[in-house]
Tab-separated table of C-alpha atoms and ligand atoms in Angstrom:
chain	number	residue	atom	x	y	z
G	246	MET	CA	28.378	-15.636	51.895
G	247	ARG	CA	27.327	-18.820	50.078
G	248	PHE	CA	29.003	-22.168	50.796
G	249	PHE	CA	30.052	-24.515	48.000
G	250	ILE	CA	31.857	-27.814	48.506
G	251	ASP	CA	34.991	-28.363	46.430
G	252	THR	CA	34.893	-32.074	45.617
G	253	ALA	CA	33.518	-34.658	43.199
G	254	ASN	CA	33.006	-37.187	46.019
G	255	LEU	CA	29.282	-37.969	46.228
G	256	ASP	CA	29.398	-39.084	49.890
G	257	GLN	CA	31.051	-35.820	50.949
G	258	ILE	CA	28.596	-33.804	48.851
G	259	LYS	CA	25.680	-35.647	50.550
G	260	GLU	CA	27.212	-35.091	54.007
G	261	ALA	CA	27.588	-31.331	53.415
G	262	HIS	CA	24.102	-31.171	51.882
G	263	ASP	CA	22.621	-32.933	54.929
G	264	LEU	CA	24.064	-30.172	57.140
G	265	GLY	CA	21.562	-27.891	55.407
G	266	ILE	CA	24.088	-25.159	54.599
G	267	LEU	CA	25.286	-26.199	51.136
G	268	ASP	CA	24.636	-23.822	48.234
G	269	GLY	CA	26.615	-25.445	45.412
G	270	VAL	CA	29.531	-27.585	44.235
G	271	THR	CA	32.788	-27.001	42.385
G	272	THR	CA	34.800	-29.722	40.668
G	273	ASN	CA	37.905	-29.780	38.530
G	274	PRO	CA	39.648	-32.459	36.419
G	275	SER	CA	41.923	-33.433	39.348
G	276	LEU	CA	38.950	-33.909	41.701
G	277	MET	CA	37.062	-35.967	39.070
G	278	ALA	CA	40.143	-38.152	38.431
G	279	LYS	CA	40.482	-38.719	42.198
G	280	GLU	CA	37.023	-40.363	42.142
G	281	GLY	CA	38.147	-42.704	39.332
G	282	ILE	CA	35.673	-41.292	36.791
G	283	LYS	CA	36.790	-42.221	33.291
G	284	GLY	CA	35.266	-41.519	29.865
G	285	GLN	CA	32.751	-38.993	28.554
G	286	ASP	CA	29.619	-40.933	29.550
G	287	ALA	CA	30.841	-41.474	33.117
G	288	ILE	CA	31.758	-37.784	33.440
G	289	MET	CA	28.314	-36.672	32.231
G	290	GLN	CA	26.573	-39.163	34.554
G	291	HIS	CA	28.643	-37.999	37.507
G	292	TYR	CA	27.551	-34.390	36.965
G	293	ARG	CA	23.924	-35.601	36.731
G	294	ASP	CA	24.397	-37.418	40.066
G	295	ILE	CA	25.809	-34.268	41.708
G	296	CYS	CA	22.936	-32.138	40.354
G	297	ALA	CA	20.466	-34.670	41.801
G	298	ILE	CA	21.891	-34.084	45.300
G	299	VAL	CA	22.405	-30.304	45.330
G	300	ASP	CA	19.932	-27.719	44.102
G	301	GLY	CA	22.468	-24.999	43.319
G	302	PRO	CA	25.307	-24.129	40.943
G	303	VAL	CA	27.585	-27.051	40.008
G	304	SER	CA	30.828	-26.038	38.289
G	305	ALA	CA	31.919	-28.474	35.561
G	306	GLU	CA	35.321	-27.743	34.022
G	307	VAL	CA	36.196	-28.017	30.334
G	308	ILE	CA	39.309	-29.951	29.364
G	309	SER	CA	39.880	-28.215	26.008
G	310	THR	CA	42.144	-25.180	25.916
G	311	ASP	CA	41.175	-23.729	22.516
G	312	PHE	CA	38.108	-21.515	21.907
G	313	GLU	CA	36.208	-23.928	19.624
G	314	GLY	CA	36.884	-26.901	21.912
G	315	MET	CA	35.826	-25.028	25.062
G	316	VAL	CA	32.602	-23.813	23.434
G	317	ALA	CA	31.726	-27.296	22.108
G	318	GLU	CA	32.493	-28.950	25.451
G	319	GLY	CA	30.789	-26.240	27.505
G	320	LYS	CA	27.601	-26.501	25.447
G	321	LYS	CA	27.420	-30.250	26.205
G	322	LEU	CA	28.091	-29.666	29.919
G	323	ALA	CA	25.493	-26.879	30.146
G	324	ALA	CA	22.904	-29.165	28.520
G	325	ILE	CA	23.189	-31.659	31.410
G	326	HIS	CA	21.240	-29.491	33.878
G	327	ASP	CA	20.189	-25.858	34.367
G	328	ASN	CA	22.465	-25.662	37.437
G	329	ILE	CA	25.662	-26.464	35.541
G	330	VAL	CA	28.161	-23.599	35.461
G	331	VAL	CA	30.842	-24.060	32.802
G	332	LYS	CA	34.281	-23.685	34.361
G	333	ILE	CA	36.806	-22.085	32.027
G	334	PRO	CA	40.532	-21.503	32.629
G	335	MET	CA	41.949	-17.967	32.716
G	336	ILE	CA	43.702	-18.019	29.348
G	337	LYS	CA	43.232	-15.908	26.206
G	338	ASP	CA	40.895	-18.398	24.496
G	339	GLY	CA	39.157	-18.879	27.850
G	340	ILE	CA	38.224	-15.177	27.952
G	341	LYS	CA	36.843	-15.439	24.404
G	342	ALA	CA	34.857	-18.523	25.418
G	343	ILE	CA	33.484	-16.805	28.552
G	344	LYS	CA	32.285	-13.916	26.356
G	345	TRP	CA	30.638	-16.418	23.979
G	346	PHE	CA	28.862	-18.180	26.871
G	347	THR	CA	27.801	-14.813	28.352
G	348	ASP	CA	26.277	-13.797	25.002
G	349	ASN	CA	24.486	-17.150	24.820
G	350	GLY	CA	23.041	-17.096	28.344
G	351	ILE	CA	25.282	-19.834	29.798
G	352	GLN	CA	26.793	-19.360	33.277
G	353	THR	CA	30.584	-19.493	33.672
G	354	ASN	CA	33.162	-19.768	36.425
G	355	CYS	CA	36.579	-18.398	35.436
G	356	THR	CA	39.137	-20.606	37.190
G	357	LEU	CA	42.878	-20.467	37.939
G	358	VAL	CA	42.797	-16.771	38.833
G	359	PHE	CA	45.840	-15.453	40.684
G	360	SER	CA	45.750	-11.670	40.118
G	361	ALA	CA	43.405	-8.684	40.192
G	362	GLY	CA	44.138	-8.030	36.503
G	363	GLN	CA	42.914	-11.507	35.567
G	364	ALA	CA	39.782	-10.954	37.669
G	365	ILE	CA	39.059	-7.676	35.822
G	366	LEU	CA	39.328	-9.423	32.434
G	367	ALA	CA	37.012	-12.240	33.570
G	368	ALA	CA	34.432	-9.703	34.763
G	369	LYS	CA	34.703	-7.709	31.513
G	370	ALA	CA	33.948	-10.922	29.592
G	371	GLY	CA	30.854	-11.370	31.780
G	372	ALA	CA	31.910	-14.363	33.901
G	373	THR	CA	29.215	-15.322	36.409
G	374	MET	CA	31.889	-16.195	38.975
G	375	VAL	CA	35.633	-15.751	39.290
G	376	SER	CA	37.769	-18.218	41.261
G	377	PRO	CA	40.960	-16.862	42.870
G	378	PHE	CA	42.949	-19.789	44.335
G	379	ILE	CA	43.895	-18.452	47.750
G	380	GLY	CA	45.543	-21.585	49.196
G	381	ARG	CA	47.920	-21.847	46.253
G	382	ILE	CA	48.762	-18.135	46.638
G	383	ASP	CA	49.521	-18.704	50.339
G	384	ASP	CA	51.738	-21.628	49.278
G	385	SER	CA	53.909	-19.147	47.371
G	386	SER	CA	54.180	-16.924	50.469
G	387	TRP	CA	51.648	-14.283	49.370
G	388	ASP	CA	48.365	-13.587	51.198
G	389	GLY	CA	45.522	-15.102	49.165
G	390	VAL	CA	42.810	-13.406	51.235
G	391	LYS	CA	44.328	-9.990	50.382
G	392	LEU	CA	43.678	-10.801	46.712
G	393	ILE	CA	40.029	-11.642	47.518
G	394	GLU	CA	39.709	-8.266	49.294
G	395	GLN	CA	41.289	-6.435	46.344
G	396	ILE	CA	38.971	-8.084	43.803
G	397	VAL	CA	35.874	-7.444	45.976
G	398	ASN	CA	36.855	-3.746	46.206
G	399	ILE	CA	37.476	-3.451	42.448
G	400	TYR	CA	34.184	-5.153	41.548
G	401	ASN	CA	32.289	-2.904	43.981
G	402	ALA	CA	34.015	0.249	42.689
G	403	GLN	CA	33.348	-0.674	39.058
G	404	GLY	CA	29.877	-2.174	39.487
G	405	PHE	CA	30.891	-5.554	38.038
G	406	MET	CA	28.228	-8.235	38.629
G	407	THR	CA	30.706	-11.179	38.628
G	408	GLU	CA	30.671	-13.019	41.968
G	409	VAL	CA	33.924	-13.554	43.855
G	410	LEU	CA	34.254	-17.267	44.610
G	411	ALA	CA	37.165	-17.885	46.992
G	412	ALA	CA	38.743	-21.214	45.942
G	413	SER	CA	41.624	-23.403	47.080
G	414	ILE	CA	40.465	-23.036	50.678
G	415	ARG	CA	42.692	-24.920	53.110
G	416	SER	CA	41.273	-24.136	56.568
G	417	PRO	CA	38.308	-22.845	58.583
G	418	LEU	CA	40.300	-19.622	59.117
G	419	HIS	CA	40.384	-19.076	55.350
G	420	ILE	CA	36.555	-19.235	55.361
G	421	VAL	CA	36.266	-16.740	58.225
G	422	ARG	CA	38.733	-14.310	56.615
G	423	CYS	CA	36.998	-14.564	53.218
G	424	ALA	CA	33.658	-13.795	54.895
G	425	GLU	CA	35.292	-10.790	56.595
G	426	VAL	CA	36.534	-9.251	53.322
G	427	GLY	CA	33.248	-9.782	51.474
G	428	ALA	CA	33.704	-12.872	49.272
G	429	ASP	CA	30.353	-13.816	47.710
G	430	ILE	CA	31.088	-17.551	47.842
G	431	CYS	CA	33.635	-19.885	49.454
G	432	THR	CA	34.256	-23.301	47.923
G	433	CYS	CA	35.749	-25.560	50.560
G	434	PRO	CA	36.807	-29.105	51.311
G	435	LEU	CA	34.385	-30.809	53.739
G	436	SER	CA	37.089	-30.764	56.461
G	437	SER	CA	37.220	-26.933	56.403
G	438	ILE	CA	33.426	-26.666	56.615
G	439	THR	CA	33.151	-29.096	59.540
G	440	GLY	CA	36.214	-27.444	61.107
G	441	LEU	CA	34.044	-24.359	61.651
G	442	LEU	CA	32.044	-26.393	64.196
G	443	LYS	CA	34.978	-26.963	66.495
G	444	HIS	CA	35.761	-25.153	69.744
G	445	PRO	CA	37.152	-26.824	72.890
G	446	LEU	CA	34.978	-24.617	75.135
G	447	THR	CA	31.892	-25.923	73.325
G	448	ASP	CA	33.004	-29.519	74.025
G	449	LEU	CA	33.810	-28.745	77.687
G	450	GLY	CA	30.575	-26.817	78.174
G	451	LEU	CA	28.474	-29.582	76.640
G	452	ALA	CA	30.206	-32.257	78.753
G	453	GLN	CA	29.362	-30.184	81.877
G	454	PHE	CA	25.733	-29.687	80.810
G	455	MET	CA	25.364	-33.433	80.127
G	456	ALA	CA	26.888	-34.300	83.510
G	457	ASP	CA	24.574	-31.855	85.334
G	458	ALA	CA	21.587	-33.075	83.324
G	459	LYS	CA	21.917	-36.436	85.097
G	460	ASN	CA	20.877	-34.619	88.341
G	461	LEU	CA	17.698	-33.227	86.845
A	292	LIG	C1	38.444	-24.392	42.507
A	292	LIG	O1	37.319	-24.423	42.091
A	292	LIG	C2	39.357	-25.521	42.554
A	292	LIG	O2	38.614	-26.691	42.308
A	292	LIG	C3	40.009	-25.745	43.892
A	292	LIG	O3	39.497	-24.880	44.880
A	292	LIG	C4	41.476	-25.865	43.855
A	292	LIG	O4	41.928	-26.150	45.150
A	292	LIG	P1	43.375	-26.769	45.458
A	292	LIG	O5	44.372	-25.681	45.370
A	292	LIG	O6	43.237	-27.281	46.870
A	292	LIG	O7	43.595	-27.862	44.461
């Protein structure tokens, strides 16, 4: 399973990259706004800065919601760097736009996916990646990881090449469960990635080793 970080914060992206386990980045308009990035030029520059840190797919989301707008915006985003993946919402015009990008050799990430049916449509349109939001599904008292498992099984049964990118990750346990059911990619906040490091027995064991090392 590949690890992406789900943020537009350059310090966090660098920190995850320095761990040596980072394969890519996902952003969305909310994450970009959180960093105070305003205006077209600043947005473009920010994606350039992210691509300079990480040598892997960087999802950049369109703001338009009509076919022509998404295609025009996506073309500009894709021109920033070969690693840019155009992120398109799961709406009717979004599916048309994904098909257009597929036919024109531009990578896409279909976002805001909450059902297996939506994931099938995204794959039929040729999306490179599909992003089911598992944390938000859990928030509405469903099991988001079950949806990941269902989509993985459907894609395997049908031979779809679209990668399943588990999004809206809220905890290290989400990452472990997504790995278990065969997600291709997990996009996570830095806290969930570093949370995987933690175990009290590791801390206790290390403290003991360090204490005994003084007697060597
Ligand atoms: C996916 O790519 C989205 O950016 C993200 O995972 C959404 O997560 P949230 O539900 O924590 O906002």
